[in-house]
Coordinates of C-alpha atoms and ligand atoms in Angstrom, one line a residue:
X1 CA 86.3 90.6 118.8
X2 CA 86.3 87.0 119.2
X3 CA 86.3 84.6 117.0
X4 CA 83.3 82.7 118.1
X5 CA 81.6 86.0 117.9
X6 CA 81.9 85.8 114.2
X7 CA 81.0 82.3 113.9
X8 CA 77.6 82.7 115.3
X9 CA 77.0 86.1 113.4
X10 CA 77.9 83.7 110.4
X11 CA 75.4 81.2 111.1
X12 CA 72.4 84.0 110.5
X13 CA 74.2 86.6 107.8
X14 CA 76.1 85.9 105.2
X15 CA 79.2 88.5 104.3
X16 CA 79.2 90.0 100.6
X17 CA 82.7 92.3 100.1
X18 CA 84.2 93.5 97.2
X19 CA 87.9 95.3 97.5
X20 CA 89.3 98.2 95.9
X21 CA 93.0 98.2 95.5
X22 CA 95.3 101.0 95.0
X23 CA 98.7 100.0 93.6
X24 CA 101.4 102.4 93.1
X25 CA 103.5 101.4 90.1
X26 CA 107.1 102.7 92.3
X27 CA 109.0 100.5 89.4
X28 CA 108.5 103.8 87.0
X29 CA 111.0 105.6 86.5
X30 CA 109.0 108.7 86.4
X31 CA 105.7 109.8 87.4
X32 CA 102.3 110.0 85.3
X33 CA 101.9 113.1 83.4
X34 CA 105.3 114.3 84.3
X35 CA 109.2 114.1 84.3
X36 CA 109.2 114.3 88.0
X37 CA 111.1 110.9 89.5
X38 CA 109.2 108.1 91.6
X39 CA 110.5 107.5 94.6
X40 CA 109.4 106.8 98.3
X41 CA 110.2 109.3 100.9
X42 CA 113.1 111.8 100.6
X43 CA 113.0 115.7 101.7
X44 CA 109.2 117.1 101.3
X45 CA 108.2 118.9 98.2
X46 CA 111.7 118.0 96.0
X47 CA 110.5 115.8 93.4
X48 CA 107.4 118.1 91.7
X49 CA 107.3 120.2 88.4
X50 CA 104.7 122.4 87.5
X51 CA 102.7 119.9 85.9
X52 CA 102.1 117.8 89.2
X53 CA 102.2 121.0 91.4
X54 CA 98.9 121.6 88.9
X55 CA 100.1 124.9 87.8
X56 CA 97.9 127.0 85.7
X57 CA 98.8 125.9 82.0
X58 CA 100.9 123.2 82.2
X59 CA 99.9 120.4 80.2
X60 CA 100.0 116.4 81.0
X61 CA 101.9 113.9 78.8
X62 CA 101.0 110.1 79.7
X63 CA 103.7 108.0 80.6
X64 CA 103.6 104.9 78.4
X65 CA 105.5 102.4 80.4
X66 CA 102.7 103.2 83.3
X67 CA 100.1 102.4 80.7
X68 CA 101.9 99.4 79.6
X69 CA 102.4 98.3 83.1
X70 CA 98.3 98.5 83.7
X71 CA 97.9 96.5 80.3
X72 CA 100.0 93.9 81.5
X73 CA 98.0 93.7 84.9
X74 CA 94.8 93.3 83.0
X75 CA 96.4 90.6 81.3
X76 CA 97.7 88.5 84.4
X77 CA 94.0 88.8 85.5
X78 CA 92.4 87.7 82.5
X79 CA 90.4 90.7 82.1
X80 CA 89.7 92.5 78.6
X81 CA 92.0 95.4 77.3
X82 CA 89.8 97.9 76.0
X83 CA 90.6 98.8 72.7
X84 CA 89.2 102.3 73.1
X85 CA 89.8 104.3 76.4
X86 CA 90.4 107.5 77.9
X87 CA 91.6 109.8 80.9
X88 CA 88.6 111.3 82.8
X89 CA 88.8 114.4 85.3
X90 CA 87.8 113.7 88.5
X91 CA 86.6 116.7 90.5
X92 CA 87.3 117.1 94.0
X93 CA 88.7 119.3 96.5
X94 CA 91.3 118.0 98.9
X95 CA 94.6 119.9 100.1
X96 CA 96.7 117.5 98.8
X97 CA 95.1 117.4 94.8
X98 CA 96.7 121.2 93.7
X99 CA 95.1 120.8 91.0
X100 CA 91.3 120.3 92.2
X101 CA 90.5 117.4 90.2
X102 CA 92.4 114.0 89.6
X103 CA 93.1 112.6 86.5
X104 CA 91.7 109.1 86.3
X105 CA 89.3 106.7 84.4
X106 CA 85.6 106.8 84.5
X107 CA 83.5 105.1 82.1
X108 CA 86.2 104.0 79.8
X109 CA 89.2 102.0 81.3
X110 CA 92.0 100.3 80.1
X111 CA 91.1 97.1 81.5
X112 CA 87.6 95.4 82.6
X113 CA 85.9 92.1 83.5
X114 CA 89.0 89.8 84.6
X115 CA 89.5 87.0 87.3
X116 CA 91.4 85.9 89.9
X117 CA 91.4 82.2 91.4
X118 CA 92.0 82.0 94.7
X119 CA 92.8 79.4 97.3
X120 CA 91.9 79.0 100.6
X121 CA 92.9 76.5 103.1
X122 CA 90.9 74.9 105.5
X123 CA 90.8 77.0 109.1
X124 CA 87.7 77.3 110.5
X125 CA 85.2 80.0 110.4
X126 CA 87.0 82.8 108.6
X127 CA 86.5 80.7 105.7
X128 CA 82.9 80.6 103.5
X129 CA 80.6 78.5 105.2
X130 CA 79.1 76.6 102.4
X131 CA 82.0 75.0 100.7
X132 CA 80.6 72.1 99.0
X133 CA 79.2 73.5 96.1
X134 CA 83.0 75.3 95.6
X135 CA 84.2 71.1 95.5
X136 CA 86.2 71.9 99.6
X137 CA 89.0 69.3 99.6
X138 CA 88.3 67.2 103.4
X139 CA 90.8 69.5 104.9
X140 CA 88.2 72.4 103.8
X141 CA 90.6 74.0 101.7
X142 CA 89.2 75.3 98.2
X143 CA 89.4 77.4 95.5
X144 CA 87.4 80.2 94.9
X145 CA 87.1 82.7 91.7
X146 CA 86.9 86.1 92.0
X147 CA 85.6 88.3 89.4
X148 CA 87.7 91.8 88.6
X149 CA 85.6 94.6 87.8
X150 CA 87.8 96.7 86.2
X151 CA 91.7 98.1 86.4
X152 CA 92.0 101.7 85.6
X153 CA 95.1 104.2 85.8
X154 CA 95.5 107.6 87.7
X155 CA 97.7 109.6 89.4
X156 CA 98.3 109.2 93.5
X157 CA 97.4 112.5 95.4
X158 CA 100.1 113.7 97.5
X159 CA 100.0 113.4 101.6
X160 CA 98.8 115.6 104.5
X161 CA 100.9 115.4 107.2
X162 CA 98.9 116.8 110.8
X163 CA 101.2 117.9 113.2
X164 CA 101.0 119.3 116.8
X165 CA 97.9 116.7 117.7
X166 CA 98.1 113.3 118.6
X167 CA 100.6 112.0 116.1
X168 CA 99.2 111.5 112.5
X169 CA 95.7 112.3 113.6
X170 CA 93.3 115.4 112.7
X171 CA 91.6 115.6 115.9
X172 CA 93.5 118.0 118.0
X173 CA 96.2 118.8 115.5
X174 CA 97.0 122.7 115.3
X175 CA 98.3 122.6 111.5
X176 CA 98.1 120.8 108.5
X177 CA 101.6 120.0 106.2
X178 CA 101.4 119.1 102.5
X179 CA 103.6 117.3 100.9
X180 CA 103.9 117.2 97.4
X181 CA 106.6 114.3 96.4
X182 CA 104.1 111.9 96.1
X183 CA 101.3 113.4 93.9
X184 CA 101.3 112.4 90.7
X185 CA 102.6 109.2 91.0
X186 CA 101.0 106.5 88.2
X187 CA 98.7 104.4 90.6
X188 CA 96.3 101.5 89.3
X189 CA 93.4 100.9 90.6
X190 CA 91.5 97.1 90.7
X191 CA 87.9 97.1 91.9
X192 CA 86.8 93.6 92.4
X193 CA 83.1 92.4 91.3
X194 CA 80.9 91.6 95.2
X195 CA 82.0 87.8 94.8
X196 CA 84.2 87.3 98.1
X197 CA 82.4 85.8 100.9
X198 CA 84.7 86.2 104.1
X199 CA 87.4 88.3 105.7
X200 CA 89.8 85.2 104.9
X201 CA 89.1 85.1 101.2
X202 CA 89.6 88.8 100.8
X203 CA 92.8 88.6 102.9
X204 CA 94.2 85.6 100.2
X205 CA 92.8 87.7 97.3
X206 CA 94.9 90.7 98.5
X207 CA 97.6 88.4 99.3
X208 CA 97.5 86.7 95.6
X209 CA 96.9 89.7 94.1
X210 CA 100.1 90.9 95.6
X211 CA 102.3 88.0 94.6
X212 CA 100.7 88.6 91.0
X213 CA 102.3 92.5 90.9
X214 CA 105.3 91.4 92.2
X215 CA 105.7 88.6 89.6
X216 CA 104.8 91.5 86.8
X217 CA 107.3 93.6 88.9
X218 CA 105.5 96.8 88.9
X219 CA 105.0 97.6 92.1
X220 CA 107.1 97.2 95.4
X221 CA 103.7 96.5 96.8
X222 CA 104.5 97.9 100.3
X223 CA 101.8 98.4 102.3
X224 CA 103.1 99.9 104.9
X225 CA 104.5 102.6 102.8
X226 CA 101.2 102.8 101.1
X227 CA 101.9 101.6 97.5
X228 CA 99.4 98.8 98.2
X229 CA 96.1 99.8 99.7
X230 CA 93.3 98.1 100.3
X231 CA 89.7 99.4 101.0
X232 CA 87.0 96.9 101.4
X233 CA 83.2 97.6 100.9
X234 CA 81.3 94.7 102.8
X235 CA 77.5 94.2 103.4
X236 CA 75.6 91.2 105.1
X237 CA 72.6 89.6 104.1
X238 CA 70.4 86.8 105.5
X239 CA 71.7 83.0 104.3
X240 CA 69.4 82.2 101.9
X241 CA 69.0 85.8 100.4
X242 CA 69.8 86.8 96.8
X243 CA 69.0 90.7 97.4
X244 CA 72.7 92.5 98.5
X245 CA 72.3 94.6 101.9
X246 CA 74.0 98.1 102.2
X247 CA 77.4 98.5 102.1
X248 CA 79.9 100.2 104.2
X249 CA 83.6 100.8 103.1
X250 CA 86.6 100.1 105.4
X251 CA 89.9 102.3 105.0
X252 CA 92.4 103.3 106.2
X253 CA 94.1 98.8 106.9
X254 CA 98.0 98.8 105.9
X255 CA 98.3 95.2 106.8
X256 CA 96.9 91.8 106.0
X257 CA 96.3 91.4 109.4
X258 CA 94.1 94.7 109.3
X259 CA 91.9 94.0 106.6
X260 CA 91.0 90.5 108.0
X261 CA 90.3 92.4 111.5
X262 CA 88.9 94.7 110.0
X263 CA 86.2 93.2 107.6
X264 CA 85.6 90.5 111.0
X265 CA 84.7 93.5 113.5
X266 CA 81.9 95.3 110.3
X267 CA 80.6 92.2 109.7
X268 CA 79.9 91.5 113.7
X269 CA 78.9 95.5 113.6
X270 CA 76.4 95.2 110.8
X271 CA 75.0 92.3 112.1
X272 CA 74.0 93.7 115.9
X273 CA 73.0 97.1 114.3
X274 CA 70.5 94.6 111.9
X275 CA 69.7 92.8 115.0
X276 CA 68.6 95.3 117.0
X277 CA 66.3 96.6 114.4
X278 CA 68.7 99.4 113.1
X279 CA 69.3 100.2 109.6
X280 CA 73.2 100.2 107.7
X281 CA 74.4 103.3 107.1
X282 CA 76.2 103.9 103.6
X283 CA 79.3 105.1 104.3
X284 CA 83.2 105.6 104.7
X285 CA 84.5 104.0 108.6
X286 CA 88.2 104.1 108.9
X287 CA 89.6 101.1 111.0
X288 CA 91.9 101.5 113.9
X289 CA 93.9 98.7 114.5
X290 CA 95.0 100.4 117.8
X291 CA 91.6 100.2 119.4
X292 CA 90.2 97.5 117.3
X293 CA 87.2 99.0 115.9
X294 CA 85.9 100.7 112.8
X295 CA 84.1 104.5 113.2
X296 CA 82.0 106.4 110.6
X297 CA 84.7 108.7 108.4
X298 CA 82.5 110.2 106.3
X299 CA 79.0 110.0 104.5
X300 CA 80.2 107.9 100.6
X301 CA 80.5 110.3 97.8
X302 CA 78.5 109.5 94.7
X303 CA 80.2 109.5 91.2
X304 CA 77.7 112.8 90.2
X305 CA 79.5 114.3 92.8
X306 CA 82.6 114.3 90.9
X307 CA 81.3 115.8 87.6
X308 CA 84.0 113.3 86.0
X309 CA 84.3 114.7 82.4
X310 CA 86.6 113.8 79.7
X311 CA 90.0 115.6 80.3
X312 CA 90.7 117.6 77.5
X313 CA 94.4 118.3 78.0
X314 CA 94.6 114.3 76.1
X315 CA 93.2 112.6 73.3
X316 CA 91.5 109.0 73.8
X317 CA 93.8 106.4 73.5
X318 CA 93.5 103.3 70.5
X319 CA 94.9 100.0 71.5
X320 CA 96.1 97.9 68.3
X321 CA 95.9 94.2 68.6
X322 CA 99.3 94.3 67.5
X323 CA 100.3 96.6 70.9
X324 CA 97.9 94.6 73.2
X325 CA 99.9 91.0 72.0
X326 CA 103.2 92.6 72.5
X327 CA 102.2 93.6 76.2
X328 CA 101.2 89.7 76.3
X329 CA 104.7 88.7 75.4
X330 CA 106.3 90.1 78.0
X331 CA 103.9 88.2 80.7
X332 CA 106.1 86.5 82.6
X333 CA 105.2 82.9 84.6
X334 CA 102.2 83.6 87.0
X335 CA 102.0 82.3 90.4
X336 CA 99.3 80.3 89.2
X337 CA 101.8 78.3 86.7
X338 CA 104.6 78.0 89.0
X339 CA 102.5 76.5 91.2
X340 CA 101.4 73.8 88.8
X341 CA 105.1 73.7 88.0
X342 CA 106.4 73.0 91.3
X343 CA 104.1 70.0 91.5
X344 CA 104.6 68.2 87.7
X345 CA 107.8 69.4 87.9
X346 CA 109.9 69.0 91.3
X347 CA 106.7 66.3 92.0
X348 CA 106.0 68.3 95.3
X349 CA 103.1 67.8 97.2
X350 CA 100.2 70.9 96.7
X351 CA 101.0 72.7 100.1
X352 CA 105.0 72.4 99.4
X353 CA 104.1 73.8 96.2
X354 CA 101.9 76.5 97.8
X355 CA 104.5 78.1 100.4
X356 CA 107.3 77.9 98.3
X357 CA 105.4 80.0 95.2
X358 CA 104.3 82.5 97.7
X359 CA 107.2 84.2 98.1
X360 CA 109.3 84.8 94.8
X361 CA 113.0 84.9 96.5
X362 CA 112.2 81.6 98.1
X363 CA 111.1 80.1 95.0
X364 CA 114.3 81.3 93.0
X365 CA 116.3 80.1 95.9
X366 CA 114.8 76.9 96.1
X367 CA 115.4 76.7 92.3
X368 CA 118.7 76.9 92.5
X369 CA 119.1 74.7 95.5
X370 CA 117.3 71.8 92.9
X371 CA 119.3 72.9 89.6
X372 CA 122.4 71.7 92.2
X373 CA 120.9 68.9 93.7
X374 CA 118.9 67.1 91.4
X375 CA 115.3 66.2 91.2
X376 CA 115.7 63.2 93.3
X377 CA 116.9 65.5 96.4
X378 CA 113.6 68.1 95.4
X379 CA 111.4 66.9 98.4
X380 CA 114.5 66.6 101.1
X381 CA 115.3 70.7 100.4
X382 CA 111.7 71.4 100.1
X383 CA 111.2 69.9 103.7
X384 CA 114.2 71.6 104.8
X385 CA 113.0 74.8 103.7
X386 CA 109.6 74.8 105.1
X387 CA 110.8 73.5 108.5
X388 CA 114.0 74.3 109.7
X389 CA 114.7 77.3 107.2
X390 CA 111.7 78.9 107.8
X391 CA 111.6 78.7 111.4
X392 CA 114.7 80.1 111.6
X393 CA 114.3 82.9 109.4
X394 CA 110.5 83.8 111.3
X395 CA 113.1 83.7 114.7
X396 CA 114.7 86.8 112.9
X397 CA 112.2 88.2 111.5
X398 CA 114.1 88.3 108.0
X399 CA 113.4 86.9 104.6
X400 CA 115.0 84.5 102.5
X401 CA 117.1 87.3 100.8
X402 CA 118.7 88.0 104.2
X403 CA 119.4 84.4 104.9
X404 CA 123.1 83.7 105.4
X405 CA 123.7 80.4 104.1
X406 CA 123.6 79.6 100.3
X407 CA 121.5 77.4 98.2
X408 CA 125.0 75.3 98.0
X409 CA 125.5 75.0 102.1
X410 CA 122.0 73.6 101.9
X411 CA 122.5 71.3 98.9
X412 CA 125.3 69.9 100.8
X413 CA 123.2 69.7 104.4
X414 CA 120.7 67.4 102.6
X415 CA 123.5 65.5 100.9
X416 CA 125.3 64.3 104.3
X417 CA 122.4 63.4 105.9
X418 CA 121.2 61.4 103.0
X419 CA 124.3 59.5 102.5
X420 CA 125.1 59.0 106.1
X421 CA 127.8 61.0 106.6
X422 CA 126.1 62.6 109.6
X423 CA 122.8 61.8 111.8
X424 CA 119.8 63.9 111.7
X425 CA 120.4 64.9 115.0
X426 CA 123.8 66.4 114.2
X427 CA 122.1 67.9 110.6
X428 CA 120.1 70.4 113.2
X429 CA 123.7 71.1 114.9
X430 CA 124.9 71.8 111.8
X431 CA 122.3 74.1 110.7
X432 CA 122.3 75.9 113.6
X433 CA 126.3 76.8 113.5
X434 CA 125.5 77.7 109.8
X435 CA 123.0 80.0 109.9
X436 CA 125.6 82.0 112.8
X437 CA 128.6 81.4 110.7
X438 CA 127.8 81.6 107.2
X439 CA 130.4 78.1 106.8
X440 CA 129.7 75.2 104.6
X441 CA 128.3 72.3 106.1
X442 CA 131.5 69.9 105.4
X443 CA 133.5 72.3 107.3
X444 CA 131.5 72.7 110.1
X445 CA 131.4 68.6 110.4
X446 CA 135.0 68.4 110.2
X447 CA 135.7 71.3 112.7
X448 CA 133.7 69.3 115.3
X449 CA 134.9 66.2 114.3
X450 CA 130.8 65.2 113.7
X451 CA 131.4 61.9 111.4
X452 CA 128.6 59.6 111.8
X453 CA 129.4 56.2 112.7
X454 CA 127.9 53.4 110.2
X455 CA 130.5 51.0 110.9
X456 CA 128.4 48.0 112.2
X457 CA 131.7 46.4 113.8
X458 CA 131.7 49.1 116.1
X459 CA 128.2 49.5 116.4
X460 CA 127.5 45.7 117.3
X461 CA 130.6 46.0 120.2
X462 CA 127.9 48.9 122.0
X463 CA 125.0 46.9 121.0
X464 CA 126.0 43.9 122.9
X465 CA 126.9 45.9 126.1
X466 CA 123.2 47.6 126.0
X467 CA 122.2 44.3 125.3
X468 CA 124.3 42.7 128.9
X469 CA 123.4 45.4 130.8
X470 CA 119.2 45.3 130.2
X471 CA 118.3 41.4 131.1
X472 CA 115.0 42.4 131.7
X473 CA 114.1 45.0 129.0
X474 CA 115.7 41.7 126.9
X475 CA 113.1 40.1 128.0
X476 CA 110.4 42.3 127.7
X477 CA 111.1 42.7 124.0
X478 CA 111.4 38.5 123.4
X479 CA 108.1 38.3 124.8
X480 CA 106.5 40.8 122.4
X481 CA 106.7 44.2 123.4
X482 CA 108.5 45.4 120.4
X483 CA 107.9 49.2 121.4
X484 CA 111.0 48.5 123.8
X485 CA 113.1 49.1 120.6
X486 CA 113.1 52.3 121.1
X487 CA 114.7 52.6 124.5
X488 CA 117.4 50.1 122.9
X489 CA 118.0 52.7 120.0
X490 CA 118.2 55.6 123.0
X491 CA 120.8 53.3 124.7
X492 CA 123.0 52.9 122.1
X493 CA 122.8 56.3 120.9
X494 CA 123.9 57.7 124.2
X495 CA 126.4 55.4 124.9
X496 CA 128.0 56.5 120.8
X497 CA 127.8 60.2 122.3
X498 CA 125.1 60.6 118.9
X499 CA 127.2 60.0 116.5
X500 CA 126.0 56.0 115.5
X501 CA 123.8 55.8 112.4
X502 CA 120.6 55.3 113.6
X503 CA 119.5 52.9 110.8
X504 CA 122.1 50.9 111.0
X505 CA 121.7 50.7 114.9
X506 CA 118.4 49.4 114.4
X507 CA 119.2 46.7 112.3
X508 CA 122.1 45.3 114.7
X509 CA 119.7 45.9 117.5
X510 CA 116.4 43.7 116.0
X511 CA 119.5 41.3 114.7
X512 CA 120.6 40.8 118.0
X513 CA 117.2 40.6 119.6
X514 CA 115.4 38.5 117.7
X515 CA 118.5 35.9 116.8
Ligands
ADP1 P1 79.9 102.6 94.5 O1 79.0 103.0 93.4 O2 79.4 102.8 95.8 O3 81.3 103.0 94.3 P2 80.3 100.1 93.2 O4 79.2 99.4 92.7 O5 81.2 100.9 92.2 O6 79.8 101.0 94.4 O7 81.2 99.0 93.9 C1 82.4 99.4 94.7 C2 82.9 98.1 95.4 O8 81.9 97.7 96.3 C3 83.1 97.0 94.4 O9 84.3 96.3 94.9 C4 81.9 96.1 94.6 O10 82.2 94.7 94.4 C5 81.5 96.3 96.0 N1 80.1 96.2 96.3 C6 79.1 96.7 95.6 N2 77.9 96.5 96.2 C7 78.2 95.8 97.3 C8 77.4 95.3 98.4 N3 76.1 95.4 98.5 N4 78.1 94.7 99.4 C9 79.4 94.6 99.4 N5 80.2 95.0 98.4 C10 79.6 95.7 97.4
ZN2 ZN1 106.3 116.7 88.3
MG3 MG1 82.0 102.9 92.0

């Protein structure tokens, strides 16, 4: 599905998607109605009890940290924490639900009506089309709110396992496995209001959303291991149209990448089955990111068909004001802040700011690199960071966490350079027999013997010979082509083997020149 493809679908129908997010809280220490421990993986069947195997008779008592957790969620996203709430049953038969019914929240949750600002930078046609009334900076980047429906609490199911078929599909599989390990597990769930208006947006609302529970530190938020999931319910409708068209809901995308691919191949879907005089079909399609495509799952339950009643195995639950502002205390900074930080503070441009909030190891790290360096240096490691540090670590594949060299070895790398100690040319050296050796940069220069010469004595001697040795290029430059200065500076630098100070080079250079 191309690109283009979309941009021309766009110009006709306008996208309407609202996301449903499953996060598992893995930071408990124990699961939601029982004793049983959270963790990911580990032998099948291990960690259950009666309660989560849904025995007959055995009776569920709410963890409190896993409600606390969902408070404090509701909190980071503005919404309001319900003062009176309860547990509902939800009714359903599935292999992998013992018990026949799920606990969850129905028409009393913990946490309602909240928001989520999002930014999106300029790239082209994932973006929303009409960004002028959102205020689009020139680059078309923007910031767009999204309104949160609701965040309720429940307990995850556990997982099928289909052997014998094509791996991990039904189709052609000759048994079913369940394993139990994971049911039970306390898992929040965040329904967004229908405000997001292309595959890009809802990839940055996932993505911020994300960064949000990781600042809270509730969830791993691994998405491959499934303690982040995203569905997305998306509909198109004519520009111009205030009516909603039908929805379909995509599962079933464990990446980023997937829900963007995803929502982009429904929306071009929707919009040829429209064309063609066709009709869209409420329903589940489950995306495979193999093949590219989504395919009709299963016709979309109704709530009635759930016969959601209150459970009666727990009372309702009261929130004091008094409980609701100690949750608050323990917000931590939000991206949003440290954002806004990074800019008053460190006086980094907006995008610097951006990148280095979006990932909360880098942020600490460059932290620390500043607390060392000074303000005055904040800029220099920021570039460093994004450019170098970053490229090396995407070579690798790894994070910042895995990154060999310290926030001191890069302190120091920004330190030389700026006082002169060695060239630019010889920082990247430098950087590169870092990151394979783990040694501090002032080692590294003296093991190579790297000093930079700013002597202008010695410089002028090398000068003059360039000078001799180039009548015409002389020349040239007296008559007014100044760009020769730069073949000068090449000169000089070879003949110095790299090592001469480059702005001291150009000053003995246009010196010499122009006297
Ligand atoms: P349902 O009753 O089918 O579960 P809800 O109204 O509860 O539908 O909404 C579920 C999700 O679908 C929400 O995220 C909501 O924003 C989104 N949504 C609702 N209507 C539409 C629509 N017409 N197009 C796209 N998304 C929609
Ligand atoms: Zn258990
Ligand atoms: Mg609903």
């Amino acid at each position: 599905m191309h690109k283009d493809r979309l941009a021309e679908v766009l110009e006709t129908w306008e996208p309407v998607i609202g996301l449903e997010i499953h996060t598992e809280l893995t930071s408990m220490n124990t699961k939601m109605f029982c004793g049983c421990p959270v963790e990911f993986g580990g032998e099948p069947n291990t960690r259950v009890c009666p309660v989560c195997l849904g025995m007959p008779g055995a009776l569920p008592v709410p963890n409190q940290a896993a409600i606390e957790a969902t408070v404090l969620c509701g909190l980071a996203t503005e919404c309001d924490i319900e003062r009176d709430s309860q547990f509902h049953r939800k009714n359903y038969f599935y292999p992998d639900m013992p018990k026949d019914y799920q606990i969850s929240q129905y028409d009393r949750p913990f946490c309602t009506d909240g928001r989520l600002d999002v930014a999106v930078e300029g790239d082209g046609v994932t973006q929303r089309i009409d960004t002028a009334e959102l205020g689009a900076a020139e680059d078309g980047s923007y910031t767009t709110r999204i309104g949160i429906t609701r965040i309720h609490l429940e307990e995850d199911t556990g997982k099928m396992v289909h052997v014998g078929g094509t791996e991990g599909r039904i189709a052609g599989a000759t048994h079913s496995l369940v394993d139990f390990n994971r049911a039970g597990t306390p898992l929040i769930e965040l329904v967004t209001e229908p405000d997001i208006r292309s595959p890009e947006e809802a990839r940055r609302f996932a993505q911020r959303l994300r960064l949000v529970w990781l600042t809270l530190g509730i969830s791993d938020c691994n998405m491959e291991e499934g303690s982040l999931r995203v569905d997305a319910n998306v509909s198109i409708r004519k520009r111009g149209e205030t009516e909603f068209g039908t929805k379909a809901e995509i599962k079933n995308m464990n990446s980023f990448k997937a829900l963007h691919d995803g929502l982009l191949y429904e929306i071009v879907r929707q919009a040829e089955v429209l064309e063609q005089g066709g009709t869209v079909i409420q329903e589940t399609r489950h995306w495979d990111a193999g093949a590219k495509r989504t395919s009709a799952l299963r016709s979309k339950e109704e709530a009635h068909d759930y016969r959601y009643f209150p459970e009666p195995d727990m009372v309702p639950f009261e929130f004091s004001d008094e409980f609701v502002e100690e949750v608050r205390g323990r917000l931590p900074e939000l991206p949003e802040a440290k954002r806004a930080r990074f800019i008053a503070g460190y006086g980094l441009p907006p995008h610097d700011a951006m990148v280095l909030t979006s990932d909360l190891e880098l942020a600490a790290y460059y932290e620390k690199a500043v607390a060392q360096a000074g303000n005055e240096r904040a800029k220099a490691i920021s570039n460093l960071l994004l450019n170098d540090v970053s490229a090396y670590l995407n070579s690798q594949g790894i994070g910042i966490g895995e990154f060999g060299a310290s926030p001191s070895a890069i302190v120091e790398l920004v330190t030389v350079v700026e006082d002169g100690t060695i060239s630019g040319k010889q920082a990247k050296e430098v950087f590169t027999q870092m990151t394979a050796s783990g040694e501090m940069p002032s080692a590294i220069i003296e093991r190579l013997g790297m000093k930079q010469v700013s002597d202008s004595g010695a410089i002028e001697e090398v000068v003059d010979r360039v000078i001799a040795a180039n009548p015409s290029e002389v020349e040239a430059y007296r008559g007014g082509k100044q760009g020769l200065i730069g073949f000068f500076v090449g000169q000089v630098m070879r003949e110095m083997g790299g090592q001469a100070n480059p702005k001291v080079v150009n000053e003995v250079l246009r010196r010499k020149l122009e006297g």
